[in-house]
Coordinates of C-alpha atoms and ligand atoms in Angstrom, one line a residue:
M1 CA 139.3 66.6 -13.5
T2 CA 139.3 70.1 -11.3
L3 CA 138.6 73.9 -12.7
I4 CA 140.6 76.4 -11.1
E5 CA 139.4 79.5 -10.9
T6 CA 142.3 82.5 -12.6
T7 CA 142.0 85.8 -12.8
P8 CA 144.6 87.5 -16.2
I9 CA 148.0 88.0 -15.7
A10 CA 149.6 90.8 -17.1
G11 CA 152.8 90.1 -19.8
Q12 CA 151.4 87.1 -21.5
K13 CA 152.2 89.2 -24.9
P14 CA 154.1 86.5 -27.4
G15 CA 157.1 87.8 -28.9
T16 CA 158.8 86.8 -32.3
S17 CA 158.7 83.3 -31.2
G18 CA 156.5 82.1 -28.2
L19 CA 156.7 83.7 -24.6
R20 CA 159.1 84.4 -23.0
K21 CA 160.2 85.4 -19.2
R22 CA 162.2 84.6 -16.4
T23 CA 161.9 81.0 -15.1
A24 CA 161.3 82.5 -11.7
V25 CA 157.9 84.3 -13.9
F26 CA 156.5 81.1 -15.7
M27 CA 157.3 79.1 -12.1
G28 CA 154.2 81.5 -10.5
P29 CA 151.0 80.9 -9.6
H30 CA 149.1 80.1 -11.9
F31 CA 151.7 82.3 -14.9
L32 CA 152.3 78.3 -17.2
E33 CA 148.7 77.4 -16.1
N34 CA 146.3 80.4 -17.5
Y35 CA 149.5 81.2 -20.5
V36 CA 148.3 76.8 -21.6
Q37 CA 144.8 77.2 -21.1
A38 CA 145.1 80.6 -23.5
T39 CA 146.4 78.2 -25.6
F40 CA 144.2 75.8 -25.7
D41 CA 141.4 77.8 -26.1
G42 CA 143.1 80.0 -28.5
T43 CA 143.4 77.3 -31.0
G44 CA 139.6 76.3 -31.4
G45 CA 140.4 74.4 -27.9
A46 CA 142.2 70.6 -27.4
A47 CA 138.7 68.1 -27.2
G48 CA 139.9 65.9 -29.5
K49 CA 143.3 66.8 -30.4
T50 CA 146.8 65.0 -30.1
Y51 CA 149.5 67.3 -29.2
V52 CA 153.1 66.6 -30.0
V53 CA 155.5 68.0 -26.5
G54 CA 158.3 68.9 -25.8
G55 CA 161.6 70.8 -25.3
D56 CA 165.2 72.0 -24.8
G57 CA 165.7 70.3 -21.7
R58 CA 166.0 73.4 -19.1
Y59 CA 165.2 73.9 -15.8
F60 CA 161.6 73.3 -15.6
N61 CA 160.9 71.9 -18.3
D62 CA 160.6 68.1 -17.1
R63 CA 158.0 70.0 -14.0
A64 CA 156.4 72.2 -16.9
I65 CA 155.1 69.2 -19.1
Q66 CA 153.9 67.2 -16.6
V67 CA 151.4 70.3 -16.2
I68 CA 150.6 70.8 -19.8
L69 CA 150.4 67.1 -19.9
R70 CA 147.4 67.4 -16.7
M71 CA 146.5 70.4 -18.4
A72 CA 146.0 68.8 -22.0
A73 CA 144.3 65.6 -20.7
A74 CA 141.9 68.3 -18.1
N75 CA 141.1 69.9 -21.7
G76 CA 139.8 66.5 -23.4
A77 CA 142.4 66.0 -25.3
L78 CA 143.4 62.5 -27.0
R79 CA 146.5 62.1 -27.5
C80 CA 150.2 63.6 -26.8
I81 CA 153.3 62.6 -28.1
V82 CA 156.4 63.1 -26.1
G83 CA 160.2 63.0 -26.2
Q84 CA 161.6 60.1 -23.7
G85 CA 162.8 62.7 -21.5
G86 CA 160.8 65.7 -22.1
I87 CA 163.5 65.8 -24.6
L88 CA 162.5 67.4 -28.0
S89 CA 164.9 69.5 -29.9
T90 CA 162.5 71.9 -32.6
P91 CA 162.8 70.7 -35.3
A92 CA 162.6 67.6 -34.9
A93 CA 158.9 68.2 -32.9
S94 CA 158.0 70.0 -36.1
N95 CA 159.1 67.2 -37.6
L96 CA 156.7 64.9 -34.9
I97 CA 153.7 66.9 -35.3
R98 CA 154.3 66.6 -39.1
K99 CA 154.8 63.2 -39.6
T100 CA 152.6 61.7 -37.0
G101 CA 149.7 64.3 -38.4
A102 CA 149.2 66.1 -34.5
D103 CA 146.3 68.8 -34.0
G104 CA 149.7 70.6 -32.9
G105 CA 152.8 71.2 -30.3
L106 CA 153.7 72.5 -27.3
I107 CA 157.9 73.4 -27.4
L108 CA 159.2 74.4 -24.1
S109 CA 162.5 76.7 -25.1
A110 CA 163.6 80.2 -24.4
S111 CA 165.9 79.3 -27.4
H112 CA 169.5 80.7 -27.0
N113 CA 169.1 82.5 -24.2
P114 CA 170.4 81.1 -20.6
G115 CA 168.6 78.5 -18.6
G116 CA 167.8 77.8 -14.8
P117 CA 166.5 79.5 -12.1
D118 CA 167.5 82.9 -12.7
A119 CA 167.6 82.8 -16.5
D120 CA 164.7 82.0 -19.0
F121 CA 162.5 79.3 -19.5
G122 CA 160.0 79.9 -23.3
L123 CA 156.8 78.0 -24.4
K124 CA 155.2 78.8 -28.0
F125 CA 152.5 77.1 -30.1
N126 CA 153.3 75.1 -33.6
G127 CA 150.0 74.6 -36.1
A128 CA 149.5 71.0 -37.9
N129 CA 151.7 72.6 -40.3
G130 CA 154.3 71.7 -37.6
G131 CA 155.3 76.0 -38.0
P132 CA 155.0 78.6 -35.4
A133 CA 152.5 79.9 -34.5
S134 CA 150.8 83.0 -37.1
E135 CA 150.7 86.8 -35.8
S136 CA 146.4 86.0 -35.9
V137 CA 146.8 82.4 -33.6
T138 CA 149.3 84.6 -30.4
A139 CA 147.2 87.4 -31.2
E140 CA 144.2 85.1 -30.0
I141 CA 146.1 83.4 -27.3
Y142 CA 147.7 87.1 -26.4
A143 CA 143.5 87.9 -26.1
R144 CA 142.4 84.8 -23.6
T145 CA 144.9 85.6 -21.3
Q146 CA 143.7 88.9 -20.9
D147 CA 139.5 87.4 -20.5
I148 CA 140.5 83.9 -19.1
T149 CA 138.7 83.0 -15.9
A150 CA 139.6 79.5 -15.4
Y151 CA 141.5 77.1 -16.3
H152 CA 141.6 73.1 -16.6
I153 CA 143.6 70.9 -14.8
A154 CA 142.9 67.0 -14.3
E155 CA 144.3 65.1 -10.5
T156 CA 146.9 62.5 -11.5
Q157 CA 150.0 61.3 -10.8
D158 CA 152.8 62.9 -12.7
V159 CA 153.5 60.6 -16.3
D160 CA 157.1 58.8 -16.1
L161 CA 158.5 60.9 -18.8
G162 CA 161.4 58.2 -19.1
A163 CA 159.4 55.0 -19.5
L164 CA 158.9 54.9 -23.7
G165 CA 155.6 53.8 -25.1
Q166 CA 152.3 54.6 -24.0
Q167 CA 150.6 55.4 -20.9
R168 CA 147.5 56.8 -19.9
L169 CA 146.7 59.9 -18.5
G170 CA 142.6 60.0 -17.5
D171 CA 141.0 59.5 -21.0
M172 CA 143.7 60.5 -22.6
V173 CA 146.9 58.8 -24.6
V174 CA 150.4 59.7 -23.7
E175 CA 152.6 58.2 -25.8
I176 CA 156.7 58.4 -25.1
V177 CA 159.0 58.1 -27.9
D178 CA 162.9 58.3 -28.7
P179 CA 163.1 61.9 -29.7
V180 CA 166.3 61.9 -32.6
A181 CA 165.2 58.3 -34.0
D182 CA 162.6 59.8 -36.5
Y183 CA 165.0 63.0 -37.3
A184 CA 167.8 60.9 -37.9
A185 CA 166.3 59.1 -40.4
L186 CA 164.4 62.7 -41.6
M187 CA 168.3 63.7 -42.4
E188 CA 169.3 59.8 -43.7
D189 CA 166.5 60.8 -46.8
L190 CA 167.7 64.1 -47.1
F191 CA 171.3 64.0 -47.2
D192 CA 174.1 61.7 -48.8
F193 CA 175.1 60.0 -45.5
N194 CA 177.6 57.0 -47.3
A195 CA 179.7 60.5 -49.3
I196 CA 179.5 62.2 -45.7
A197 CA 180.7 59.0 -43.9
A198 CA 183.5 58.9 -46.8
L199 CA 184.5 62.0 -46.3
F200 CA 185.4 61.2 -42.5
Q201 CA 186.8 57.7 -43.9
G202 CA 189.2 59.7 -45.7
G203 CA 190.1 61.6 -42.6
F204 CA 187.9 64.7 -42.7
T205 CA 187.8 66.5 -39.1
M206 CA 185.0 68.5 -37.5
R207 CA 184.4 69.4 -34.3
F208 CA 180.6 70.2 -33.0
D209 CA 179.9 72.8 -30.1
A210 CA 176.1 71.3 -28.6
M211 CA 177.1 73.6 -25.9
H212 CA 175.4 71.8 -22.9
A213 CA 171.9 72.2 -24.8
V214 CA 169.9 70.0 -26.8
T215 CA 171.8 68.5 -29.7
G216 CA 173.5 66.9 -28.0
P217 CA 172.2 63.2 -28.3
Y218 CA 171.1 64.3 -32.1
A219 CA 174.6 65.5 -33.1
T220 CA 177.0 62.3 -31.0
A221 CA 173.8 59.6 -32.9
I222 CA 174.4 61.5 -36.8
L223 CA 178.1 62.5 -36.7
E224 CA 180.1 60.2 -34.3
D225 CA 177.4 56.9 -34.5
R226 CA 176.2 57.0 -38.2
L227 CA 178.6 59.1 -40.5
G228 CA 181.9 57.5 -37.9
A229 CA 183.1 60.8 -37.2
A230 CA 185.6 60.4 -34.4
K231 CA 184.7 60.2 -31.2
G232 CA 184.6 63.5 -29.1
T233 CA 184.3 65.6 -32.7
V234 CA 180.8 66.9 -30.6
M235 CA 182.2 68.9 -27.8
N236 CA 179.3 70.1 -24.8
G237 CA 177.5 67.6 -25.5
T238 CA 175.8 66.1 -23.0
P239 CA 172.2 68.5 -22.3
S240 CA 172.2 70.8 -18.9
E241 CA 169.6 72.3 -17.2
D242 CA 171.7 75.8 -17.0
F243 CA 173.9 74.7 -20.0
G244 CA 177.2 74.5 -18.3
G245 CA 175.9 77.9 -17.2
G246 CA 176.7 79.2 -20.1
H247 CA 174.5 81.5 -23.6
P248 CA 173.6 78.8 -25.8
D249 CA 174.0 80.5 -28.6
P250 CA 176.0 80.0 -31.7
N251 CA 178.3 82.7 -32.8
P252 CA 181.8 83.8 -32.3
I253 CA 180.5 85.5 -28.8
W254 CA 179.2 82.8 -26.7
A255 CA 181.0 79.6 -28.8
K256 CA 184.4 81.1 -28.2
D257 CA 185.4 77.3 -27.4
L258 CA 184.9 76.3 -30.5
M259 CA 186.4 79.5 -32.2
D260 CA 189.5 78.9 -30.5
V261 CA 189.6 75.4 -32.2
M262 CA 189.1 76.8 -34.7
Y263 CA 191.6 79.7 -35.4
A264 CA 194.1 77.4 -33.4
D265 CA 197.4 75.9 -35.9
D266 CA 196.2 72.9 -35.5
A267 CA 192.6 73.7 -36.6
P268 CA 189.5 70.9 -37.6
D269 CA 189.3 71.3 -40.8
F270 CA 184.8 72.3 -40.2
G271 CA 183.6 73.7 -37.2
A272 CA 179.7 73.5 -35.6
A273 CA 177.5 74.8 -32.7
S274 CA 174.2 74.7 -32.4
D275 CA 171.9 76.6 -29.8
G276 CA 169.3 76.1 -26.6
D277 CA 167.0 74.0 -28.9
G278 CA 168.8 73.0 -31.7
D279 CA 167.3 75.0 -34.5
R280 CA 170.2 77.7 -34.9
N281 CA 174.0 76.7 -36.2
M282 CA 176.8 78.5 -37.0
I283 CA 179.5 77.5 -39.5
V284 CA 183.1 78.0 -39.4
G285 CA 186.1 77.4 -41.6
R286 CA 189.7 76.3 -40.5
G287 CA 190.2 79.6 -39.4
A288 CA 187.4 80.9 -41.1
Y289 CA 183.8 82.0 -39.8
V290 CA 180.5 82.3 -42.0
T291 CA 178.3 84.7 -41.7
P292 CA 174.9 82.8 -41.0
S293 CA 173.7 85.0 -44.4
D294 CA 176.8 83.9 -46.0
S295 CA 175.6 80.4 -45.2
L296 CA 172.0 80.8 -46.5
A297 CA 173.8 81.7 -49.9
L298 CA 175.9 79.5 -49.9
L299 CA 173.9 76.9 -49.2
A300 CA 171.5 78.2 -51.9
S301 CA 174.0 77.5 -54.7
K302 CA 175.6 74.6 -53.7
A303 CA 172.1 72.9 -52.2
H304 CA 171.7 70.6 -55.4
L305 CA 174.3 69.0 -54.7
A306 CA 172.7 67.2 -51.7
P307 CA 169.9 64.5 -53.0
G308 CA 167.4 66.3 -51.4
Y309 CA 168.0 69.1 -53.4
Q310 CA 169.0 68.1 -56.1
G311 CA 165.7 68.7 -58.2
G312 CA 166.7 72.8 -57.3
L313 CA 165.4 74.8 -55.1
A314 CA 161.7 76.6 -55.8
G315 CA 162.2 79.8 -54.7
V316 CA 163.9 81.4 -51.2
A317 CA 163.0 83.6 -48.7
R318 CA 165.8 85.7 -45.9
S319 CA 164.8 87.9 -43.3
M320 CA 164.9 91.5 -44.3
P321 CA 167.4 92.2 -41.5
T322 CA 170.0 89.5 -43.4
S323 CA 171.8 90.4 -45.9
G324 CA 171.7 91.0 -49.7
A325 CA 173.8 87.9 -50.5
V326 CA 171.0 85.5 -51.3
D327 CA 168.9 87.6 -53.4
R328 CA 172.6 87.8 -55.5
V329 CA 172.7 84.0 -55.6
A330 CA 169.1 83.4 -56.1
E331 CA 168.8 85.7 -59.0
A332 CA 171.7 83.9 -61.4
L333 CA 169.9 81.2 -60.4
G334 CA 166.8 82.5 -61.8
I335 CA 164.5 81.9 -59.7
S336 CA 162.2 84.6 -57.1
C337 CA 163.4 85.7 -53.1
Y338 CA 160.8 87.0 -50.6
E339 CA 161.8 89.4 -48.0
T340 CA 160.2 88.7 -45.1
P341 CA 160.3 90.2 -41.3
T342 CA 162.2 88.9 -38.4
G343 CA 160.4 85.5 -37.8
W344 CA 160.2 82.3 -38.9
K345 CA 156.4 82.6 -38.3
F346 CA 156.6 84.6 -41.6
F347 CA 157.9 81.7 -43.9
G348 CA 155.5 78.8 -43.0
T349 CA 153.1 80.6 -45.4
L350 CA 155.7 80.8 -48.0
L351 CA 157.2 77.0 -47.3
D352 CA 153.0 75.6 -47.1
A353 CA 152.1 77.1 -51.2
G354 CA 155.7 76.0 -52.5
K355 CA 156.8 79.4 -53.4
V356 CA 160.3 78.7 -51.3
T357 CA 163.1 75.7 -50.8
L358 CA 165.1 77.6 -48.0
C359 CA 165.2 80.4 -45.7
G360 CA 166.6 81.7 -43.5
E361 CA 168.5 84.6 -40.9
E362 CA 171.2 86.9 -39.9
S363 CA 169.4 85.2 -36.4
A364 CA 171.8 82.2 -36.9
G365 CA 169.0 79.8 -38.0
T366 CA 168.8 78.5 -42.0
G367 CA 166.1 75.9 -42.9
S368 CA 164.3 74.2 -45.8
D369 CA 160.6 72.8 -46.6
H370 CA 161.7 69.6 -44.5
V371 CA 160.2 70.4 -41.9
R372 CA 158.3 74.4 -40.9
E373 CA 161.4 75.0 -38.0
K374 CA 165.0 76.1 -38.8
D375 CA 167.3 74.1 -38.5
G376 CA 170.1 73.5 -36.5
L377 CA 171.3 70.5 -37.7
W378 CA 170.6 70.3 -41.1
A379 CA 172.0 73.5 -41.7
V380 CA 175.4 71.8 -40.7
L381 CA 174.1 68.2 -42.8
L382 CA 174.1 69.8 -45.7
W383 CA 176.8 72.3 -45.5
L384 CA 178.5 68.6 -44.5
N385 CA 177.8 67.0 -48.4
I386 CA 178.5 70.1 -49.5
L387 CA 182.1 69.7 -48.9
A388 CA 181.9 65.8 -49.3
E389 CA 181.1 66.6 -53.5
T390 CA 183.4 70.0 -53.8
K391 CA 186.2 68.9 -51.8
M392 CA 186.5 72.3 -51.9
S393 CA 187.8 74.2 -48.5
V394 CA 185.0 75.8 -46.1
A395 CA 187.6 78.9 -47.3
D396 CA 187.7 78.3 -50.6
L397 CA 184.2 77.7 -50.8
M398 CA 183.5 81.0 -49.6
A399 CA 186.0 83.0 -51.6
E400 CA 184.5 80.8 -54.9
M401 CA 180.7 83.0 -54.0
W402 CA 182.5 85.8 -53.6
G403 CA 184.3 86.0 -56.2
T404 CA 181.3 85.4 -58.7
Y405 CA 178.7 87.2 -56.2
G406 CA 180.4 90.1 -54.7
R407 CA 180.9 89.9 -51.2
C408 CA 177.8 91.4 -48.4
Y409 CA 179.8 92.5 -45.3
Y410 CA 177.8 92.1 -42.9
T411 CA 177.4 92.3 -38.6
R412 CA 175.0 92.3 -35.9
H413 CA 175.7 95.0 -33.3
D414 CA 173.6 94.1 -29.3
Y415 CA 172.6 97.6 -27.4
E416 CA 171.3 94.6 -24.6
D417 CA 169.2 96.2 -21.6
V418 CA 168.2 100.0 -23.0
E419 CA 165.0 101.7 -21.3
A420 CA 162.8 100.7 -23.0
D421 CA 161.1 104.3 -23.1
R422 CA 165.0 106.0 -23.9
A423 CA 164.6 103.0 -26.5
N424 CA 161.3 104.2 -28.4
A425 CA 162.5 107.0 -27.9
M426 CA 165.4 106.3 -30.6
F427 CA 162.7 104.4 -32.5
D428 CA 160.4 107.7 -32.5
G429 CA 162.8 110.3 -33.1
L430 CA 164.0 108.2 -36.3
R431 CA 160.5 106.8 -37.7
A432 CA 159.6 111.2 -38.0
R433 CA 162.6 111.8 -40.1
L434 CA 162.9 109.0 -42.6
G435 CA 161.1 110.5 -44.4
D436 CA 162.9 113.8 -44.9
L437 CA 166.7 111.8 -45.4
A438 CA 167.6 110.6 -48.7
G439 CA 170.2 113.4 -49.6
E440 CA 171.4 114.0 -46.5
V441 CA 175.3 113.2 -45.8
F442 CA 175.7 111.7 -42.1
A443 CA 179.1 111.2 -41.1
G444 CA 180.9 111.1 -44.9
Q445 CA 177.7 108.6 -46.2
T446 CA 174.7 110.0 -48.5
V447 CA 171.2 108.5 -47.4
A448 CA 169.9 106.9 -50.9
W449 CA 166.6 106.1 -49.2
A450 CA 164.9 105.2 -45.5
D451 CA 162.2 103.6 -45.3
E452 CA 160.4 101.2 -42.2
F453 CA 159.6 97.7 -43.4
A454 CA 156.6 96.4 -44.0
Y455 CA 155.2 93.3 -45.0
D456 CA 152.0 91.7 -47.0
D457 CA 152.2 88.3 -47.1
P458 CA 151.3 87.2 -50.6
V459 CA 150.0 83.5 -49.5
D460 CA 147.0 84.6 -47.0
G461 CA 147.3 88.8 -47.2
S462 CA 147.8 89.3 -44.0
H463 CA 150.2 92.3 -43.6
A464 CA 152.9 93.1 -40.8
S465 CA 153.7 96.8 -40.3
A466 CA 156.4 98.3 -38.1
Q467 CA 159.3 95.6 -38.9
G468 CA 162.5 98.0 -38.9
L469 CA 163.5 101.4 -39.6
R470 CA 166.3 100.8 -43.2
V471 CA 168.3 103.4 -44.3
G472 CA 170.0 102.3 -47.7
F473 CA 173.2 104.7 -48.5
E474 CA 174.7 105.0 -51.7
G475 CA 177.5 102.9 -52.6
G476 CA 175.5 99.9 -51.8
G477 CA 175.2 100.2 -47.4
R478 CA 172.9 99.4 -45.5
A479 CA 171.8 100.0 -41.5
V480 CA 168.6 98.9 -40.7
F481 CA 167.7 99.0 -36.2
R482 CA 165.3 96.9 -34.8
L483 CA 163.9 95.9 -31.4
S484 CA 164.5 92.7 -30.4
G485 CA 161.0 90.6 -29.3
T486 CA 163.3 87.3 -28.0
G487 CA 164.9 89.5 -25.3
T488 CA 163.0 88.6 -21.0
V489 CA 164.8 91.6 -19.4
G490 CA 164.9 96.1 -21.2
A491 CA 164.7 96.1 -24.6
T492 CA 167.6 95.4 -27.2
I493 CA 168.2 97.1 -30.5
R494 CA 169.6 95.0 -32.8
L495 CA 171.8 97.5 -35.4
Y496 CA 172.5 95.4 -38.4
L497 CA 175.4 96.3 -40.7
E498 CA 175.6 95.8 -44.3
Q499 CA 177.8 96.8 -47.1
L500 CA 178.1 94.7 -51.2
E501 CA 181.6 95.4 -52.5
T502 CA 182.2 93.5 -55.6
N503 CA 185.8 94.7 -56.2
A504 CA 187.9 91.6 -56.6
A505 CA 190.4 93.5 -55.0
R506 CA 188.9 93.9 -51.5
L507 CA 186.9 90.8 -50.9
G508 CA 189.0 89.2 -48.1
L509 CA 189.0 92.5 -45.9
D510 CA 188.5 92.7 -42.2
P511 CA 185.0 93.2 -41.7
A512 CA 184.9 95.5 -38.8
E513 CA 186.6 98.2 -41.0
V514 CA 184.5 98.0 -44.1
L515 CA 181.4 98.8 -41.4
A516 CA 183.0 101.0 -39.6
P517 CA 182.0 104.1 -42.0
I518 CA 178.1 102.9 -42.1
N519 CA 178.1 101.8 -38.4
A520 CA 179.5 105.8 -38.2
A521 CA 176.6 107.4 -40.1
A522 CA 173.9 104.9 -38.4
L523 CA 175.0 106.0 -34.6
A524 CA 175.0 109.8 -36.4
L525 CA 172.0 110.3 -38.5
S526 CA 169.7 107.9 -35.2
D527 CA 171.6 109.5 -32.5
L528 CA 171.6 106.1 -30.8
P529 CA 174.5 107.4 -28.2
A530 CA 172.3 110.5 -26.6
V531 CA 169.4 109.2 -26.9
T532 CA 169.6 105.4 -25.0
G533 CA 172.6 106.7 -23.0
R534 CA 175.4 103.7 -24.5
D535 CA 178.3 104.6 -26.8
A536 CA 178.6 100.7 -27.2
P537 CA 177.5 97.7 -28.5
N538 CA 177.0 94.5 -25.8
V539 CA 177.5 91.9 -28.1
I540 CA 179.3 92.6 -31.9
T541 CA 178.5 89.5 -34.2
Ligands
G16_1 C1 163.5 83.7 -32.8 C2 162.7 83.6 -34.0 C3 163.6 84.0 -35.3 C4 164.3 85.0 -35.0 C5 164.6 85.2 -34.0 C6 165.1 86.5 -33.5 O1 164.9 82.8 -32.8 O2 162.6 82.3 -33.7 O3 162.9 83.9 -36.2 O4 165.4 85.6 -36.0 O5 164.2 84.9 -33.0 O6 165.3 87.6 -32.5 P1 164.9 89.2 -32.0 O7 163.9 89.2 -32.1 O8 165.7 88.8 -30.5 O9 166.4 89.6 -33.1 P2 164.7 81.7 -31.5 O10 166.1 80.8 -32.1 O11 165.4 83.1 -30.4 O12 163.7 80.8 -31.9

């Protein structure tokens, strides 16, 4: 065991979901080691503990795992459970932590961000409930990165990550496990696999885009091998270190191949995609893209059709920028709907306390109390279970939902890589004027209310401030401004636009057209183009 002297490295403050940096930064001298030691120290030390370790297979995943294992051993950990080949999807890691009773997990991923030597890498800590560390824990880890003086690391051979079974690393046991088996068993518990298999047998067709990322092996094992979907249902199913050079973010822009297939004349019945680490999902029917906010609402309204949720839902939760579609479903079901800040970690206390069963976010994340992460393949299987039970098409399910609850037209505009000073100036300027906006008219829209979102956790009482600037308009429109917490370069401004429509004659319109007036008002009242120097978003989803 060796004690290596080090000094604090700037820039190790965790963001929305762990620490994400350029890969080259993570590979820099002591960078990973400092952060891992701070993670152990900030969570009560590693001595005697059991951890789950795995990642999405991106470049540097395997080398980083070897470092983490040697450091866990040197810090006195008892046991590390590692996905074979260093692979674990984020939801599968969450499941393993819960199932094995581990003290926590180290998950290596920068999620939907591209991978490779010139792209991004990330590491986050999940606690014993299987969920992302809370704000107070990440604050403690960050504090330890700032006063670190040394780290412990064992000098040993590499662990053979490919060999299933137990190995020893000093006094620590390393157990290499099949990354798919436990997760697939959990899915089989929750869903009616016979009904879904019968659906496929009856000629139902599907395309699942794994985007060269971690869900390839999971989707192939579950959809094709167990449920009998035709070979080739899973596209881009072999994980690669740089996700085939792509951007593994399941949205209509980055999953364009899938969108093209789903909008062609001979489109399959159902399409879906997942992201780098398997926690996000995109749903698209034949010629019918479903926004993540609408997907959450649809799943909440029909979850009882799947065996795992037949008793109904305790409650639901959504992040603040997510549309109000699920609120309307919850109201009709007579259950609570919680509005949390962006970040899956904020759902953890509600799930642990049994207050909610389902939760989701506009950023393509949906999940339930089966794990403590959002879960891409789970969402796809719940959709399949609902399709099998209702025998309806995706488009018809959406039309039925909008007809019942109204339609929340929704879009998100991302202004990426904005100079941080300019982005902050825009937020500071708008924040200062929020109190005076009500009654003002911008581009023809009258402001009804405006505030800065803050959250008091109803379970543990913790407070989160400065979680986004919200402006509501007369007529049911809303604009939200928020700074991304997952980017690695400059600042990303997210502008979330929403308009509720209940007029039955106006439920099938083009979202871009419906939302254009809200966008114009949002740009006028924030002065975004002038302050940031940007006249158009980089990505519209
Ligand atoms: C992470 C969190 C999500 C959150 C998203 C927002 O997603 O896990 O809960 O909604 O970040 O990202 P941003 O702060 O950039 O808007 P992921 O899939 O990147 O882990």
